[in-house]
């Protein structure tokens, strides 16, 4: 069975023990730049990179899609994978606490995934 893109992303995150996985449902939210933001955290820059790599691998294997754009792979403190309608944010836990992206879209429905 073919997974949806969001399912494949979450599976990639879980494969590398990502923490605090949240899916922000932005469909119908005014001025949203995507349908979904999916966020997670890692404890080290190495883990952040491993999570990003696992997501790219899982999404290609399960859906045939690669990210349209990737940002932050050099510093590995906040990696963004842009799948156009789904934007993935993989944070080092300190950067996530600092930027508080989870609170930017207050009117978005949020699904939290148990780690």
Coordinates of C-alpha atoms in Angstrom, one line a residue, residues 9-100:
X9 CA 7.5 11.9 6.6
X10 CA 6.4 10.9 10.1
X11 CA 7.7 7.4 9.6
X12 CA 11.1 8.8 8.6
X13 CA 11.1 10.9 11.7
X14 CA 10.2 8.0 13.9
X15 CA 12.9 5.8 12.4
X16 CA 15.5 8.2 13.8
X17 CA 13.7 8.7 17.2
X18 CA 12.7 12.3 16.5
X19 CA 10.9 14.0 19.4
X20 CA 7.9 16.3 19.7
X21 CA 6.5 15.5 16.3
X22 CA 3.6 17.9 15.4
X23 CA 1.6 18.2 12.2
X24 CA 0.1 21.7 11.7
X25 CA -2.9 21.5 9.4
X26 CA -2.8 24.7 7.5
X27 CA -5.5 24.0 4.8
X28 CA -8.0 26.8 5.1
X29 CA -5.8 29.0 7.2
X30 CA -5.5 32.5 5.7
X31 CA -2.1 33.3 4.1
X32 CA -0.7 29.8 4.7
X33 CA 2.2 28.9 2.5
X34 CA 1.5 25.1 2.5
X35 CA -1.2 22.6 3.4
X36 CA 0.9 21.2 6.3
X37 CA 3.9 22.0 8.4
X38 CA 5.4 18.9 10.1
X39 CA 7.8 19.7 12.9
X40 CA 10.1 17.6 15.0
X41 CA 13.2 17.9 17.2
X42 CA 16.5 16.2 17.7
X43 CA 19.0 16.4 20.5
X44 CA 22.2 16.8 18.4
X45 CA 23.1 18.2 15.0
X46 CA 24.0 14.7 14.0
X47 CA 20.5 13.4 14.9
X48 CA 18.9 16.4 13.1
X49 CA 20.8 15.5 9.9
X50 CA 20.0 11.7 10.3
X51 CA 16.3 12.6 10.7
X52 CA 16.4 14.7 7.5
X53 CA 18.1 11.9 5.6
X54 CA 15.6 9.3 6.9
X55 CA 12.7 11.5 5.8
X56 CA 14.1 12.0 2.3
X57 CA 14.7 8.2 2.0
X58 CA 11.3 7.2 3.3
X59 CA 9.4 9.7 1.2
X60 CA 11.2 8.6 -2.0
X61 CA 10.8 4.9 -1.2
X62 CA 7.1 5.2 -0.3
X63 CA 5.8 8.0 -2.6
X64 CA 8.4 8.5 -5.3
X65 CA 8.8 12.2 -4.2
X66 CA 12.0 14.1 -3.4
X67 CA 11.9 17.5 -1.7
X68 CA 11.7 20.4 -4.1
X69 CA 14.1 22.4 -1.9
X70 CA 16.3 21.7 1.2
X71 CA 17.7 24.4 3.5
X72 CA 20.0 24.2 6.6
X73 CA 21.9 21.1 5.8
X74 CA 25.2 22.8 6.5
X75 CA 24.5 24.1 10.1
X76 CA 22.1 21.2 10.9
X77 CA 20.3 23.1 13.6
X78 CA 17.2 23.7 11.6
X79 CA 16.7 21.8 8.4
X80 CA 13.8 22.6 6.1
X81 CA 12.5 20.1 3.5
X82 CA 10.1 21.7 1.1
X83 CA 7.7 19.3 -0.6
X84 CA 5.6 22.2 -1.9
X85 CA 2.3 21.4 -0.1
X86 CA 4.1 19.9 2.9
X87 CA 7.0 21.7 4.6
X88 CA 9.1 19.8 7.1
X89 CA 11.0 21.5 9.9
X90 CA 13.6 19.4 11.7
X91 CA 15.0 21.4 14.7
X92 CA 17.8 21.0 17.2
X93 CA 15.6 21.2 20.4
X94 CA 17.2 24.5 21.5
X95 CA 16.4 26.2 18.1
X96 CA 12.8 25.0 18.2
X97 CA 12.4 26.5 21.7
X98 CA 13.9 29.8 20.5
X99 CA 11.9 30.2 17.3
X100 CA 8.6 28.7 18.6

